[in-house]
Coordinates of C-alpha atoms in Angstrom, one line a residue:
Chain O
M1 CA -9.6 -205.2 14.1
I2 CA -10.5 -208.2 16.6
D3 CA -8.4 -211.1 15.4
N4 CA -10.1 -214.0 13.9
N5 CA -9.3 -216.4 17.0
D6 CA -10.3 -214.1 19.4
A7 CA -13.3 -213.6 17.3
E8 CA -13.6 -217.4 17.4
I9 CA -12.2 -217.8 20.9
I10 CA -15.9 -215.3 22.4
K11 CA -18.5 -217.0 20.5
R12 CA -17.7 -220.0 22.1
I13 CA -17.4 -218.5 25.9
L14 CA -20.7 -216.6 24.3
S15 CA -22.3 -219.9 23.9
G16 CA -21.2 -221.4 27.4
D17 CA -18.0 -222.8 26.4
T18 CA -17.0 -220.4 29.7
D19 CA -13.2 -221.9 30.3
A20 CA -12.2 -221.0 27.0
F21 CA -12.2 -217.6 28.7
E22 CA -8.9 -218.8 30.4
I23 CA -7.1 -217.8 26.5
L24 CA -8.2 -214.7 26.8
V25 CA -7.0 -214.2 29.8
S26 CA -3.2 -215.6 29.5
E27 CA -2.7 -214.1 26.3
N28 CA -4.1 -210.6 28.1
Q29 CA -2.9 -211.2 31.2
K30 CA 1.2 -209.8 31.3
R31 CA -0.3 -206.5 29.5
V32 CA -3.7 -205.7 31.7
Y33 CA -1.0 -206.3 35.0
N34 CA 1.4 -204.5 33.8
L35 CA -1.0 -201.3 33.2
A36 CA -2.6 -201.3 36.7
Y37 CA 0.3 -201.7 38.0
R38 CA 2.1 -198.7 35.7
M39 CA -1.1 -196.7 37.2
V40 CA -2.3 -198.3 40.8
R41 CA 1.7 -198.4 41.1
N42 CA 1.2 -201.8 44.1
E43 CA 1.4 -204.7 43.1
D44 CA -1.6 -206.0 45.0
D45 CA -3.6 -203.2 43.6
A46 CA -2.9 -204.5 40.2
L47 CA -3.5 -208.0 41.0
D48 CA -6.8 -207.2 42.3
L49 CA -7.5 -204.5 39.7
S50 CA -6.6 -207.1 37.0
Q51 CA -8.5 -209.5 37.9
E52 CA -11.3 -207.2 38.7
A53 CA -11.1 -205.9 35.1
F54 CA -11.4 -210.1 33.2
F55 CA -14.1 -210.3 35.6
K56 CA -15.8 -207.7 34.2
A57 CA -14.3 -208.3 30.5
F58 CA -16.6 -212.0 31.5
R59 CA -20.1 -210.2 32.3
S60 CA -20.1 -208.4 29.7
L61 CA -17.7 -210.2 27.5
S62 CA -21.4 -209.9 25.6
Q63 CA -21.5 -206.3 25.2
F64 CA -18.4 -206.8 22.7
R65 CA -19.0 -205.1 19.6
G66 CA -15.3 -206.1 17.6
D67 CA -13.8 -203.1 16.2
S68 CA -11.6 -203.3 18.0
S69 CA -8.4 -206.6 18.7
F70 CA -9.7 -208.1 22.6
A71 CA -6.7 -206.4 23.6
V72 CA -7.0 -203.1 23.3
W73 CA -10.7 -203.4 24.4
M74 CA -9.5 -204.8 27.4
Y75 CA -7.0 -202.3 27.7
K76 CA -10.0 -199.3 28.0
L77 CA -11.5 -202.0 30.5
T78 CA -8.7 -202.1 32.9
K79 CA -7.3 -198.0 32.5
N80 CA -11.6 -197.9 33.1
V81 CA -10.9 -200.3 36.0
C82 CA -7.9 -198.5 37.6
I83 CA -9.5 -194.5 37.1
D84 CA -12.4 -195.7 39.7
F85 CA -9.8 -197.2 41.6
I86 CA -7.8 -194.1 41.5
R87 CA -11.1 -192.0 41.9
K88 CA -11.7 -192.8 45.4
K89 CA -8.0 -193.0 46.6
K90 CA -7.7 -189.6 45.5
K91 CA -10.2 -189.2 47.0
Q92 CA -8.4 -190.3 49.8
N93 CA -5.1 -188.7 49.7
V94 CA -3.5 -192.5 49.2
I95 CA -2.1 -192.8 46.5
S96 CA 0.8 -190.9 43.1
L97 CA -0.7 -190.4 39.4
V98 CA 2.7 -189.5 38.5
Y99 CA 4.7 -192.1 36.6
T100 CA 7.5 -190.6 37.1
D101 CA 7.8 -191.7 40.9
E102 CA 10.5 -191.9 42.9
D103 CA 9.9 -194.0 45.3
N104 CA 9.9 -196.5 42.9
E105 CA 12.7 -195.5 41.0
N106 CA 14.2 -198.8 41.1
E107 CA 10.5 -200.6 41.4
E108 CA 11.0 -203.0 37.9
I109 CA 14.6 -204.6 38.6
D110 CA 13.8 -206.9 41.0
I111 CA 13.1 -209.2 38.7
A112 CA 16.6 -212.0 39.7
D113 CA 17.8 -214.5 37.4
N114 CA 19.1 -217.1 38.7
S115 CA 20.1 -218.8 35.4
Q116 CA 23.3 -216.1 35.1
S117 CA 26.1 -215.6 37.0
P118 CA 26.2 -212.9 39.0
E119 CA 28.5 -210.7 37.3
V120 CA 26.2 -210.9 34.3
L121 CA 23.4 -210.9 36.3
Y122 CA 24.4 -207.9 38.1
E123 CA 25.0 -205.7 34.5
Q124 CA 21.9 -207.0 33.4
T125 CA 20.4 -205.3 36.4
E126 CA 22.7 -202.5 35.9
I127 CA 21.6 -202.0 32.1
R128 CA 17.8 -202.7 33.2
C129 CA 17.8 -199.7 35.8
A130 CA 20.2 -196.9 33.4
V131 CA 16.6 -197.9 31.0
S132 CA 14.1 -198.0 33.0
Q133 CA 15.7 -194.3 34.5
G134 CA 16.5 -193.7 30.5
L135 CA 12.0 -194.1 29.8
K136 CA 10.7 -192.0 32.6
K137 CA 13.2 -188.8 31.4
L138 CA 10.9 -189.1 27.9
S139 CA 8.4 -186.8 27.3
E140 CA 5.2 -188.3 28.2
E141 CA 4.6 -188.6 24.0
H142 CA 7.6 -190.9 24.5
R143 CA 7.5 -193.3 27.4
Q144 CA 4.1 -193.5 26.5
I145 CA 4.3 -194.9 23.7
L146 CA 7.8 -197.3 24.2
T147 CA 5.4 -198.8 27.0
L148 CA 2.6 -199.6 25.1
R149 CA 5.5 -201.5 21.9
E150 CA 8.1 -202.6 24.0
L151 CA 6.3 -203.1 26.8
D152 CA 3.3 -204.5 26.7
G153 CA 3.7 -205.8 23.4
Y154 CA 0.9 -203.9 21.5
S155 CA 0.5 -204.5 18.0
Y156 CA 1.3 -201.3 15.2
E157 CA -2.4 -200.9 14.6
E158 CA -3.6 -201.9 18.5
I159 CA -1.8 -198.3 19.7
A160 CA -2.9 -196.7 16.1
S161 CA -6.5 -198.4 18.4
L162 CA -5.7 -196.8 21.3
L163 CA -3.9 -193.4 21.1
S164 CA -6.0 -193.0 17.6
L165 CA -3.1 -192.2 15.3
E166 CA -2.3 -193.0 11.8
M167 CA -0.5 -196.2 11.1
G168 CA 2.4 -193.2 9.9
T169 CA 2.3 -191.4 12.8
V170 CA 3.2 -194.4 14.8
K171 CA 5.1 -196.2 12.6
S172 CA 7.5 -192.4 13.1
R173 CA 6.8 -191.6 17.4
I174 CA 8.3 -195.1 17.9
A175 CA 11.7 -194.4 15.5
R176 CA 11.5 -190.9 16.8
A177 CA 10.8 -192.8 20.8
R178 CA 13.6 -194.9 20.3
L179 CA 15.9 -192.6 19.3
A180 CA 15.5 -190.3 22.5
L181 CA 15.9 -192.9 24.5
R182 CA 19.4 -193.8 23.1
T183 CA 20.1 -189.9 23.7
E184 CA 19.1 -190.1 27.2
L185 CA 21.5 -193.1 27.7
E186 CA 24.0 -191.5 25.8
S187 CA 23.4 -187.6 27.6
G188 CA 23.6 -190.3 31.2
G189 CA 26.4 -191.3 29.7
N190 CA 26.0 -194.5 31.6
F191 CA 27.6 -198.3 30.6
F192 CA 25.7 -199.6 28.5
S193 CA 25.5 -197.3 25.6
A194 CA 29.4 -198.0 26.5
S195 CA 29.4 -201.2 26.8
S196 CA 27.1 -201.0 23.5
S197 CA 28.9 -198.3 20.7
N198 CA 32.6 -199.5 22.6
K199 CA 31.4 -203.4 21.7
R200 CA 30.7 -202.3 17.7
K201 CA 33.5 -200.7 17.5
G202 CA 36.5 -203.4 18.4
S203 CA 34.1 -205.2 15.8
Chain A
M1 CA 22.2 -192.9 4.8
K2 CA 23.1 -190.5 8.4
D3 CA 20.2 -189.2 10.6
C4 CA 18.1 -189.8 7.2
C5 CA 14.4 -190.2 8.4
D6 CA 13.1 -192.8 6.5
N7 CA 15.4 -194.9 7.6
I8 CA 15.4 -194.5 11.4
I9 CA 11.7 -195.6 10.8
L10 CA 12.6 -198.2 8.8
I11 CA 15.1 -199.6 11.3
S12 CA 12.6 -198.5 14.2
C13 CA 10.1 -201.1 11.9
L14 CA 12.0 -203.8 11.3
V15 CA 12.8 -204.0 14.6
D16 CA 9.0 -205.0 15.7
G17 CA 9.0 -207.1 12.7
Q18 CA 6.5 -204.8 11.1
I19 CA 7.9 -204.3 7.9
D20 CA 6.9 -205.0 4.2
P21 CA 9.5 -207.6 2.5
S22 CA 10.8 -205.3 0.1
D23 CA 11.5 -202.4 2.7
K24 CA 13.0 -205.1 4.3
L25 CA 14.8 -206.3 1.7
K26 CA 16.4 -203.1 0.8
L27 CA 17.2 -202.4 4.2
E28 CA 19.2 -204.9 5.4
E29 CA 21.2 -205.0 1.9
H30 CA 21.8 -201.4 3.2
L31 CA 22.5 -201.6 6.2
A32 CA 25.1 -204.3 4.9
V33 CA 27.2 -201.3 3.5
C34 CA 26.3 -199.0 6.9
P35 CA 28.0 -198.5 9.3
E36 CA 25.8 -196.1 11.1
C37 CA 22.6 -197.4 10.4
R38 CA 23.6 -201.0 11.0
E39 CA 24.7 -198.9 14.7
L40 CA 21.3 -198.0 15.0
Y41 CA 18.8 -201.3 14.5
E42 CA 21.6 -203.3 17.2
Y43 CA 21.0 -200.6 20.0
M44 CA 17.6 -200.4 18.9
K45 CA 16.7 -204.5 19.1
D46 CA 18.6 -204.8 21.9
T47 CA 17.1 -201.8 24.2
S48 CA 13.8 -203.9 22.8
S49 CA 15.0 -207.0 24.8
V50 CA 15.5 -204.6 27.6
L51 CA 12.6 -203.0 27.6
G52 CA 11.1 -205.5 27.4
S53 CA 12.2 -206.6 30.0
L54 CA 10.7 -204.6 32.4
S55 CA 8.1 -205.7 32.2
K56 CA 6.1 -207.0 35.5
T57 CA 5.0 -210.7 35.8
P58 CA 1.8 -211.2 36.8
P59 CA 2.0 -214.0 40.3
Q60 CA 2.0 -217.8 38.5
N61 CA -1.8 -218.7 39.4
F62 CA -2.6 -215.9 38.5
T63 CA -5.6 -217.2 35.0
S64 CA -6.4 -219.8 36.9
D65 CA -7.9 -217.2 40.0
I66 CA -9.9 -216.0 37.5
M67 CA -11.0 -219.1 35.6
D68 CA -12.2 -220.6 39.1
K69 CA -13.7 -217.9 40.4
I70 CA -15.5 -217.3 37.1
S71 CA -16.0 -221.1 37.5
T72 CA -17.8 -220.1 40.1
M73 CA -19.8 -216.7 38.8
A74 CA -18.8 -215.8 42.1
V75 CA -18.2 -212.7 40.1
K76 CA -17.1 -210.4 43.7
P77 CA -13.6 -211.6 44.3
K78 CA -11.6 -212.5 47.8
K79 CA -13.6 -212.0 51.0
K80 CA -17.1 -211.3 50.0
Q81 CA -17.4 -214.8 48.3
I82 CA -19.8 -216.9 51.4
R83 CA -21.7 -214.0 52.4
K84 CA -22.9 -213.7 49.0
Y85 CA -23.4 -217.3 48.5
I86 CA -25.5 -216.8 51.6
I87 CA -27.0 -213.7 50.4
R88 CA -28.0 -215.2 47.0
Y89 CA -29.6 -218.0 48.4
A90 CA -31.4 -216.3 50.7
A91 CA -32.6 -213.7 48.2
V92 CA -33.7 -216.7 46.3
A93 CA -36.0 -218.9 49.2
A94 CA -37.1 -214.8 49.7
V95 CA -38.7 -214.5 46.2
I96 CA -39.8 -218.4 46.1
A97 CA -41.4 -218.0 49.9
L98 CA -43.1 -214.6 48.4
A99 CA -43.5 -216.3 45.4
V100 CA -46.0 -218.7 46.5
F101 CA -47.3 -216.4 48.8
S102 CA -49.1 -214.5 46.2
I103 CA -50.2 -217.1 44.8
T104 CA -51.8 -217.8 47.4
K105 CA -52.8 -215.2 49.0
F106 CA -53.2 -213.0 45.4
P107 CA -54.5 -215.3 43.2
S108 CA -55.7 -211.7 41.7
L109 CA -52.4 -210.3 40.9
T110 CA -51.4 -213.0 38.8
A111 CA -54.2 -212.5 36.8
T112 CA -53.4 -208.8 36.6
K113 CA -50.1 -209.4 35.8
T114 CA -51.4 -211.5 32.4
N115 CA -53.8 -209.7 31.4
N116 CA -51.9 -206.3 31.4
S117 CA -48.6 -207.9 29.5
A118 CA -51.9 -208.4 26.9
N119 CA -52.7 -205.2 27.2
Y120 CA -49.8 -204.1 26.6
T121 CA -49.1 -205.8 23.3
S122 CA -52.0 -205.3 22.2
S123 CA -52.5 -201.5 22.8
S124 CA -48.5 -200.7 22.0
T125 CA -47.2 -200.7 18.1
S126 CA -44.5 -202.4 19.2
S127 CA -43.7 -205.9 18.4
E128 CA -43.0 -208.7 20.9
S129 CA -39.5 -209.0 19.1
E130 CA -38.4 -205.4 19.4
N131 CA -39.4 -205.8 23.2
S132 CA -37.5 -209.7 23.4
L133 CA -35.0 -207.8 21.9
A134 CA -34.3 -204.4 24.3
Y135 CA -34.9 -206.7 27.7
D136 CA -32.6 -209.3 26.3
S137 CA -29.7 -206.8 25.7
V138 CA -30.7 -205.5 29.2
S139 CA -30.7 -209.2 31.4
S140 CA -27.2 -209.3 29.8
Y141 CA -26.4 -206.0 31.1
F142 CA -27.0 -206.8 35.1
S143 CA -26.3 -211.4 34.5
G144 CA -23.4 -210.5 32.4
G145 CA -25.5 -212.2 29.3
S146 CA -26.9 -215.2 31.1
G147 CA -29.6 -215.8 31.5
G148 CA -31.4 -214.0 29.7
S149 CA -33.6 -216.5 27.7
D150 CA -34.4 -217.5 31.3
I151 CA -36.5 -214.1 31.7
S152 CA -37.2 -213.1 28.4
G153 CA -40.5 -215.5 28.9
N154 CA -41.0 -212.5 31.2
V155 CA -42.2 -210.2 27.8
D156 CA -44.9 -212.1 26.4
G157 CA -47.2 -212.2 28.5
S158 CA -47.0 -216.1 29.5
Y159 CA -45.4 -215.2 32.5
G160 CA -44.8 -217.7 35.2
I161 CA -43.6 -215.4 38.8
K162 CA -42.5 -218.4 41.2
H163 CA -40.2 -219.7 38.2
D164 CA -38.7 -216.4 36.5
V165 CA -39.2 -214.3 39.3
A166 CA -36.3 -216.8 41.2
N167 CA -34.0 -216.2 37.4
D168 CA -34.6 -212.6 38.1
M169 CA -33.2 -212.7 41.0
L170 CA -30.1 -214.4 40.3
G171 CA -29.5 -212.3 38.0
S172 CA -30.3 -209.3 39.7
I173 CA -28.0 -209.9 42.4
Q174 CA -24.5 -209.5 40.4
E175 CA -23.8 -206.0 40.1
P176 CA -25.4 -204.7 37.4
D177 CA -22.2 -204.4 35.5
F178 CA -22.1 -201.3 32.4
E179 CA -18.7 -201.8 32.5
N180 CA -18.5 -201.7 28.6
P181 CA -15.0 -199.3 28.0
D182 CA -17.2 -197.2 26.0
V183 CA -19.6 -197.3 29.1
R184 CA -18.9 -195.9 31.9
E185 CA -21.0 -196.6 35.3
E186 CA -20.4 -193.7 37.7
N187 CA -22.5 -195.4 40.5
K188 CA -21.1 -198.7 41.8
T189 CA -23.7 -199.8 45.9
D190 CA -22.3 -202.5 46.8
S191 CA -24.6 -204.9 45.9
S192 CA -24.1 -207.0 48.5
E193 CA -24.4 -204.5 51.0
S194 CA -27.8 -203.2 50.0
I195 CA -29.7 -206.6 48.8
S196 CA -29.1 -207.6 52.8
N197 CA -32.0 -204.7 52.8
D198 CA -34.9 -207.6 54.8
S199 CA -37.6 -206.3 52.1
P200 CA -39.0 -209.4 50.5
P201 CA -37.7 -208.6 46.5
L202 CA -40.6 -207.6 44.5
S203 CA -40.9 -208.6 40.6
A204 CA -43.4 -206.4 38.8
T205 CA -44.9 -206.3 34.7
G206 CA -47.0 -204.8 33.7
N207 CA -48.5 -200.6 32.8
S208 CA -52.4 -199.6 34.6
S209 CA -53.1 -199.1 38.1
A210 CA -51.6 -201.3 39.8
N211 CA -48.2 -199.6 39.3
E212 CA -48.6 -197.9 41.9
D213 CA -49.2 -200.3 43.9
F214 CA -45.6 -202.0 43.5
I215 CA -44.4 -198.5 43.1
S216 CA -45.5 -198.0 46.6
S217 CA -44.3 -200.8 47.5
F218 CA -40.8 -200.3 45.9
N219 CA -40.1 -196.1 46.8
G220 CA -37.5 -196.6 49.9
R221 CA -36.2 -200.3 49.5
G222 CA -33.1 -199.7 47.2
F223 CA -34.6 -201.4 45.1
C224 CA -34.2 -200.6 41.2
L225 CA -36.3 -201.1 38.2
N226 CA -36.0 -201.1 34.4
I227 CA -38.1 -198.7 32.5
F228 CA -38.5 -199.1 28.6
A229 CA -39.9 -196.4 26.3
K230 CA -39.4 -195.1 22.7
G231 CA -37.8 -192.8 21.8
D232 CA -40.1 -190.2 21.7
I233 CA -40.0 -189.7 25.3
T234 CA -39.7 -186.9 27.1
L235 CA -36.6 -187.3 29.6
P236 CA -35.7 -186.3 32.1
E237 CA -34.5 -183.5 32.9
D238 CA -31.3 -185.2 35.1
A239 CA -31.6 -188.6 33.1
E240 CA -27.9 -189.0 33.1
L241 CA -27.1 -191.4 29.4
I242 CA -24.7 -194.5 31.3
F243 CA -24.9 -196.4 27.4
S244 CA -25.8 -195.7 24.3
E245 CA -26.3 -198.7 21.5
D246 CA -26.9 -199.3 18.5
E247 CA -30.8 -199.2 19.1
Q248 CA -30.6 -197.9 22.2
K249 CA -29.7 -195.8 25.1
G250 CA -29.9 -196.7 28.8
Y251 CA -30.7 -193.9 31.6
C252 CA -29.9 -194.0 35.1
I253 CA -33.2 -192.1 36.4
S254 CA -34.7 -191.1 39.3
I255 CA -37.8 -193.2 41.2
S256 CA -39.3 -190.0 41.4
D257 CA -38.8 -189.4 37.5
A258 CA -39.8 -193.0 37.3
E259 CA -42.6 -193.4 38.8
Q260 CA -44.1 -190.6 37.5
L261 CA -43.1 -192.2 33.8
I262 CA -45.1 -195.7 35.0
Q263 CA -48.1 -192.7 36.0
Q264 CA -47.8 -191.8 32.2
G265 CA -48.1 -195.8 31.5
Y266 CA -44.3 -196.6 30.2
E267 CA -43.3 -200.3 30.6
F268 CA -41.3 -201.5 33.0
Y269 CA -39.7 -205.0 34.3
S270 CA -39.2 -207.0 37.5
I271 CA -35.9 -205.4 40.3
S272 CA -32.3 -205.1 38.9
S273 CA -29.4 -204.4 40.8
T274 CA -30.4 -202.3 44.4
S275 CA -29.9 -198.7 43.3
D276 CA -32.1 -196.4 44.2
E277 CA -31.7 -195.2 40.3
V278 CA -33.8 -196.9 37.4
L279 CA -32.7 -198.5 34.6
L280 CA -33.6 -196.3 31.7
I281 CA -33.9 -198.2 28.7
V282 CA -34.9 -195.9 25.2
Y283 CA -35.5 -198.0 22.0
D284 CA -35.7 -195.9 19.1
N285 CA -38.2 -196.6 16.5

């Protein structure tokens, strides 16, 4: 169901206070941009498409009926915008639809964090790389739900709505996906899981 | 307690802060005494924050860029913006010129329209408010909700061609927007491409024999009409459902099918969009 705050903001926008749309954009920009990026695997296109999605949301806001949260509506809208784009591109054989794109293996770890020492930074990068790789090895079902929950930060309710699942299924699937990721990390023998368990054994 | 399904789910819920207070209390008591579950909790918490950091951050000016564009109502990003303005104002100028032209040269035309609207109101059992409802909703598709009240004046026969047509065209130059996630738009012609067509914009309302003249003017010019019909209409065979709301459905139909419907006496409204297709709105009785 729609959040009361969102409902209020949308009401304001529809009555002419277009500046209020900024709140919805800043609340949702990251997940919209990331969804677009995951679908098209290209930053420039992701930027264009996520902006386009917001324009479309703005123009069709009067059709938003509030039977889901704005974030869920925005997710579906962005997905449609991206699918249209992909469909057009696909005809030109330009894009790969596969999420585990080998060319982009290290795509997720390029975010620099200047506040840390090089050693810490290196370790963090390694950890993120390991987790990112582990995520890619999960089943589609597990990867999808972890992405929605962990990367995009959708609530359990929103995930239930997006995937048409019961709340109980959402909870158990998220838990199982986390276990599956742990198994992946451990089977990879990577230093993230090793250091974690060592740390705990030592403490 | 190891491998206990209930605990695994509860631990996962605790990481996400989506756990009942009573369950939380019990679980925390358990975590204090069970190293396996505590380790699992810490693993889940750690990976959760790592996973969260994997998401990309949009450019810093992402929101402000969108708001800038929205505030100027330039709904098409980047390159086409300036061109679109030129086209928009050129189109408005053309509409006004046409309106002035029609009023001075064909004063009977405006009179006919008023009569038509009056005929429609009296011959139809539907109320004006029903029409207004349908029309407002449609106008929101084409103009993002703005301008609906200006245009809805057309419905009741108080038809001011100069003012209303200009408004119609302003609405129509924006892309038709069926981007409601539940509603997919398949044909997306680029409005700024086809509006640059040299033909003067036209607008019409009514359902008498004058319709035929209007229709022949529309043919081949890439214009789109909106047709309103009651639920008992026989739909053209290849009508494509493009949206469905509580009280109305929108179909995309070909201009030739539209022509037939109009000849059967269905009400149609001003130009919107720029494709060769016609939006048919069917609303419940």
